[in-house]
mmCIF file of C-alpha atoms in Angstrom:
data_model
loop_
_atom_site.group_PDB
_atom_site.id
_atom_site.type_symbol
_atom_site.label_atom_id
_atom_site.label_comp_id
_atom_site.label_asym_id
_atom_site.label_seq_id
_atom_site.Cartn_x
_atom_site.Cartn_y
_atom_site.Cartn_z
ATOM 1 C CA MET A 1274 4.900 20.125 -2.346
ATOM 2 C CA ILE A 1275 2.582 17.142 -1.138
ATOM 3 C CA CYS A 1276 2.181 17.589 2.365
ATOM 4 C CA ALA A 1277 0.761 13.768 3.192
ATOM 5 C CA PHE A 1278 2.379 10.294 2.560
ATOM 6 C CA LEU A 1279 1.764 8.184 -0.195
ATOM 7 C CA LEU A 1280 0.354 4.844 0.789
ATOM 8 C CA ILE A 1281 -0.293 2.815 -2.068
ATOM 9 C CA SER A 1282 -0.045 -1.155 -2.131
ATOM 10 C CA ALA A 1283 0.320 -3.853 -4.890
ATOM 11 C CA PRO A 1284 -1.446 -7.698 -4.726
ATOM 12 C CA SER A 1285 1.923 -10.308 -4.905
ATOM 13 C CA ALA A 1286 2.605 -12.575 -7.361
ATOM 14 C CA VAL A 1287 3.438 -14.579 -4.984
ATOM 15 C CA ALA A 1288 -0.716 -15.349 -4.005
ATOM 16 C CA GLY A 1289 -1.611 -14.418 -0.911
ATOM 17 C CA GLY A 1290 1.025 -11.761 -0.397
ATOM 18 C CA TRP A 1291 1.042 -8.070 -1.407
ATOM 19 C CA ALA A 1292 2.844 -4.944 0.038
ATOM 20 C CA VAL A 1293 2.131 -1.195 0.450
ATOM 21 C CA THR A 1294 4.696 1.274 -1.534
ATOM 22 C CA TYR A 1295 4.957 4.749 1.496
ATOM 23 C CA VAL A 1296 7.090 7.768 -0.504
ATOM 24 C CA ASP A 1297 8.376 10.251 1.689
ATOM 25 C CA PRO A 1298 6.767 13.928 1.055
ATOM 26 C CA MET A 1299 7.419 15.011 -2.624
ATOM 27 C CA PRO A 1300 8.773 18.295 -3.805
ATOM 28 C CA SER A 1301 7.319 19.836 -6.783
ATOM 29 C CA ILE A 1302 9.147 18.442 -9.650
ATOM 30 C CA GLN A 1303 11.087 20.520 -12.185
ATOM 31 C CA THR A 1304 11.246 19.825 -16.204
ATOM 32 C CA SER A 1305 14.723 17.940 -16.322
ATOM 33 C CA VAL A 1306 15.929 18.437 -12.744
ATOM 34 C CA THR A 1307 17.624 15.423 -11.211
ATOM 35 C CA HIS A 1308 15.040 14.995 -7.706
ATOM 36 C CA THR A 1309 16.032 11.839 -5.762
ATOM 37 C CA VAL A 1310 13.134 10.773 -3.253
ATOM 38 C CA GLY A 1311 12.296 8.428 -0.425
ATOM 39 C CA TYR A 1312 10.145 5.594 -0.203
ATOM 40 C CA TRP A 1313 9.046 2.810 1.360
ATOM 41 C CA VAL A 1314 8.185 -0.650 0.376
ATOM 42 C CA LEU A 1315 5.986 -2.642 3.401
ATOM 43 C CA GLN A 1316 4.525 -6.514 2.791
ATOM 44 C CA HIS A 1317 0.875 -5.698 4.016
ATOM 45 C CA GLY A 1318 1.508 -1.721 4.479
ATOM 46 C CA THR A 1319 3.629 -2.784 8.063
ATOM 47 C CA HIS A 1320 6.316 -4.551 8.174
ATOM 48 C CA PRO A 1321 10.041 -5.090 5.993
ATOM 49 C CA PHE A 1322 9.554 -8.010 3.863
ATOM 50 C CA ALA A 1323 11.820 -10.950 5.483
ATOM 51 C CA GLY A 1324 14.723 -12.311 2.440
ATOM 52 C CA ASP A 1325 15.358 -10.547 -0.355
ATOM 53 C CA LEU A 1326 12.391 -8.391 -1.612
ATOM 54 C CA GLY A 1327 14.613 -7.552 -5.173
ATOM 55 C CA LYS A 1328 14.752 -4.695 -7.029
ATOM 56 C CA THR A 1329 12.930 -1.658 -5.952
ATOM 57 C CA GLY A 1330 12.324 1.741 -8.079
ATOM 58 C CA LEU A 1331 10.318 3.873 -9.924
ATOM 59 C CA ARG A 1332 8.233 3.306 -13.093
ATOM 60 C CA PHE A 1333 6.700 7.094 -14.966
ATOM 61 C CA LYS A 1334 5.118 6.090 -17.970
ATOM 62 C CA SER A 1335 3.591 8.730 -20.238
ATOM 63 C CA GLY A 1336 2.152 6.943 -23.714
ATOM 64 C CA ALA A 1337 4.479 4.440 -24.667
ATOM 65 C CA ASP A 1338 7.420 6.083 -23.015
ATOM 66 C CA SER A 1339 7.745 3.947 -20.043
ATOM 67 C CA ARG A 1340 10.842 5.116 -17.795
ATOM 68 C CA GLU A 1341 11.882 3.130 -14.760
ATOM 69 C CA PHE A 1342 14.082 3.952 -12.087
ATOM 70 C CA VAL A 1343 15.857 1.612 -9.364
ATOM 71 C CA GLY A 1344 15.972 2.778 -6.179
ATOM 72 C CA VAL A 1345 18.638 1.803 -3.668
ATOM 73 C CA PRO A 1346 18.135 1.335 0.281
ATOM 74 C CA LEU A 1347 18.904 3.042 3.008
ATOM 75 C CA GLY A 1348 20.418 2.364 6.232
ATOM 76 C CA GLU A 1349 16.305 1.512 7.684
ATOM 77 C CA PRO A 1350 14.973 -1.898 7.228
ATOM 78 C CA ALA A 1351 12.598 -1.483 3.710
ATOM 79 C CA HIS A 1352 14.049 2.123 3.137
ATOM 80 C CA TYR A 1353 14.724 3.368 0.007
ATOM 81 C CA ALA A 1354 15.177 6.042 -2.326
ATOM 82 C CA VAL A 1355 15.097 7.089 -5.878
ATOM 83 C CA THR A 1356 16.526 9.285 -8.561
ATOM 84 C CA PHE A 1357 15.237 11.083 -11.105
ATOM 85 C CA SER A 1358 14.610 13.087 -14.215
ATOM 86 C CA LEU A 1359 12.046 13.585 -16.721
ATOM 87 C CA PRO A 1360 10.963 16.213 -19.450
ATOM 88 C CA ASN A 1361 7.537 18.077 -19.437
ATOM 89 C CA GLY A 1362 4.707 16.028 -19.355
ATOM 90 C CA THR A 1363 2.070 13.699 -18.047
ATOM 91 C CA TYR A 1364 3.170 10.765 -16.230
ATOM 92 C CA GLU A 1365 1.369 7.404 -13.880
ATOM 93 C CA VAL A 1366 3.444 6.446 -12.077
ATOM 94 C CA PHE A 1367 4.540 2.911 -10.677
ATOM 95 C CA GLY A 1368 5.679 1.529 -7.427
ATOM 96 C CA VAL A 1369 8.450 -1.088 -8.665
ATOM 97 C CA GLN A 1370 7.908 -3.756 -5.023
ATOM 98 C CA GLY A 1371 10.809 -6.396 -6.131
ATOM 99 C CA MET A 1372 8.834 -9.973 -6.132
ATOM 100 C CA PHE A 1373 5.552 -7.854 -5.189
ATOM 101 C CA GLN A 1374 3.574 -6.665 -8.892
ATOM 102 C CA GLU A 1375 4.409 -3.504 -9.375
ATOM 103 C CA HIS A 1376 1.100 -0.608 -8.812
ATOM 104 C CA PRO A 1377 0.081 2.397 -9.865
ATOM 105 C CA LEU A 1378 0.648 5.045 -7.657
ATOM 106 C CA GLY A 1379 -1.251 8.260 -9.211
ATOM 107 C CA THR A 1380 -0.214 10.839 -11.600
ATOM 108 C CA LEU A 1381 2.019 13.117 -11.942
ATOM 109 C CA THR A 1382 2.487 16.100 -14.143
ATOM 110 C CA VAL A 1383 6.337 17.886 -14.655
ATOM 111 C CA PRO A 1384 7.116 20.416 -13.791
ATOM 112 C CA GLY A 1385 4.059 20.105 -11.160
ATOM 113 C CA THR A 1386 3.834 18.013 -8.242
ATOM 114 C CA LEU A 1387 1.810 14.136 -8.469
ATOM 115 C CA LEU A 1388 -1.637 13.702 -7.838
ATOM 116 C CA VAL A 1389 -1.688 10.445 -5.228
ATOM 117 C CA LYS A 1390 -3.905 7.708 -5.867
ATOM 118 C CA PRO A 1391 -5.966 6.597 -2.444
ATOM 119 C CA VAL A 1392 -4.656 3.250 -1.428
ATOM 120 C CA ASP A 1393 -7.500 1.068 -0.215
ATOM 121 C CA PRO A 1394 -7.385 0.416 3.829
ATOM 122 C CA GLN A 1395 -7.861 -3.137 3.750
ATOM 123 C CA MET A 1396 -4.312 -3.138 1.672
ATOM 124 C CA VAL A 1397 -2.832 -1.982 5.536
ATOM 125 C CA GLN A 1398 -3.113 -5.241 7.574
ATOM 126 C CA GLY A 1399 -1.276 -6.919 10.347
ATOM 127 C CA SER A 1400 0.566 -5.021 13.180
ATOM 128 C CA THR A 1401 3.640 -3.279 14.668
ATOM 129 C CA GLU A 1402 3.697 -3.900 17.815
ATOM 130 C CA GLY A 1403 6.611 -5.735 19.609
ATOM 131 C CA ALA A 1404 8.533 -5.640 15.857
ATOM 132 C CA TRP A 1405 9.475 -2.244 15.216
ATOM 133 C CA PRO A 1406 12.967 -2.227 13.551
ATOM 134 C CA TRP A 1407 12.860 1.440 13.211
ATOM 135 C CA GLN A 1408 14.696 4.350 15.219
ATOM 136 C CA GLU A 1409 14.727 7.957 14.054
ATOM 137 C CA ILE A 1410 13.723 7.411 10.943
ATOM 138 C CA ALA A 1411 10.497 5.325 10.363
ATOM 139 C CA PRO A 1412 7.902 4.534 7.706
ATOM 140 C CA PRO A 1413 4.276 6.671 8.552
ATOM 141 C CA LEU A 1414 3.307 4.495 10.762
ATOM 142 C CA LYS A 1415 2.539 4.459 14.262
ATOM 143 C CA LYS A 1416 3.778 1.825 16.561
ATOM 144 C CA ALA A 1417 1.203 -1.033 17.451
ATOM 145 C CA GLU A 1418 -0.500 0.568 14.871
ATOM 146 C CA ALA A 1419 -3.015 -2.088 12.874
ATOM 147 C CA ALA A 1420 -5.676 -2.348 10.680
ATOM 148 C CA PRO A 1421 -8.625 -2.003 12.800
ATOM 149 C CA ALA A 1422 -10.383 -5.431 14.023
ATOM 150 C CA PRO A 1423 -13.982 -5.799 12.457
ATOM 151 C CA ALA A 1424 -16.432 -4.383 13.980
ATOM 152 C CA ALA A 1425 -18.077 -6.941 16.793
ATOM 153 C CA VAL A 1426 -22.433 -7.558 16.981
ATOM 154 C CA THR A 1427 -23.143 -6.286 19.545
ATOM 155 C CA VAL A 1428 -26.882 -7.380 21.135
ATOM 156 C CA PRO A 1429 -28.622 -5.218 24.229
ATOM 157 C CA ASP A 1430 -28.510 -8.031 27.303
ATOM 158 C CA GLU A 1431 -32.135 -7.818 27.752
ATOM 159 C CA SER A 1432 -31.829 -10.606 30.369
ATOM 160 C CA PRO A 1433 -29.280 -13.738 31.676
ATOM 161 C CA GLY A 1434 -29.914 -16.697 29.340
ATOM 162 C CA LYS A 1435 -31.932 -14.983 26.654
ATOM 163 C CA PRO A 1436 -31.703 -16.197 23.489
ATOM 164 C CA LEU A 1437 -30.852 -14.003 20.587
ATOM 165 C CA PRO A 1438 -34.459 -13.371 18.622
ATOM 166 C CA VAL A 1439 -34.230 -15.876 15.511
ATOM 167 C CA TRP A 1440 -34.249 -12.575 12.858
ATOM 168 C CA LEU A 1441 -30.879 -11.238 14.480
ATOM 169 C CA VAL A 1442 -29.067 -14.840 14.340
ATOM 170 C CA GLY A 1443 -30.339 -14.874 11.015
ATOM 171 C CA ALA A 1444 -29.006 -11.550 9.571
ATOM 172 C CA VAL A 1445 -25.659 -11.980 10.809
ATOM 173 C CA VAL A 1446 -26.156 -15.966 8.751
ATOM 174 C CA VAL A 1447 -26.300 -14.300 5.886
ATOM 175 C CA GLY A 1448 -24.171 -11.272 6.878
ATOM 176 C CA ALA A 1449 -20.952 -13.443 7.370
ATOM 177 C CA ALA A 1450 -22.267 -15.058 4.237
ATOM 178 C CA GLY A 1451 -22.299 -11.953 1.675
ATOM 179 C CA LEU A 1452 -18.707 -10.692 3.108
ATOM 180 C CA PHE A 1453 -17.280 -14.619 2.527
ATOM 181 C CA LEU A 1454 -18.833 -13.998 -1.038
ATOM 182 C CA LEU A 1455 -17.356 -10.699 -1.476
ATOM 183 C CA LEU A 1456 -14.119 -11.713 -0.548
ATOM 184 C CA ARG A 1457 -13.902 -14.927 -2.438
ATOM 185 C CA LYS A 1458 -14.965 -12.665 -6.199
ATOM 186 C CA ARG A 1459 -12.298 -10.412 -5.174
ATOM 187 C CA LEU A 1460 -9.365 -12.572 -4.620
ATOM 188 C CA ARG A 1461 -10.150 -15.033 -7.336
ATOM 189 C CA PRO A 1462 -7.659 -13.385 -9.897
ATOM 190 C CA PHE A 1463 -4.838 -14.121 -7.343
ATOM 191 C CA ALA A 1464 -5.886 -17.891 -6.162
ATOM 192 C CA ARG A 1465 -4.881 -18.540 -10.433
ATOM 193 C CA ARG A 1466 -1.330 -17.802 -10.344
#
């Protein structure tokens, strides 16, 4: 049984958007036995998608064999369940996230457990502050949880009114330019869509 939640994300077919799939704890998956698994599809990893998300579920791929199981909405916003049965084998598992691109979640060996692919923490962005639509049953988030804010550069105050050293200002400018170029390179494939 997996003791942790699965955090996986997928970039959206719509530029600038993505979703994160959180899978409820899964039992050991047995051969040709029907299993029901709950999961959450949250935009930016923190909130339900506003509007019609479309079809969600799980897809299992083993070589040329691909099996997709469609989920059904549960009572909580962005919470779904999927029922599936699989023969012996090793499967790549993909989250089907409606209008958002599906994304590899990990590897499942039947009989056995799901080996989770870690999620990039940058894919969980935004805040749940003030907009917590869940009651007792909620996704594996803490209320008002958000991606950590970028660390601020702090400079010791040597004396009031004294300008910063030129080398420090230059280091900050070079670091910001490097971050901009890195983000531009990573986001370029999504901008073409």
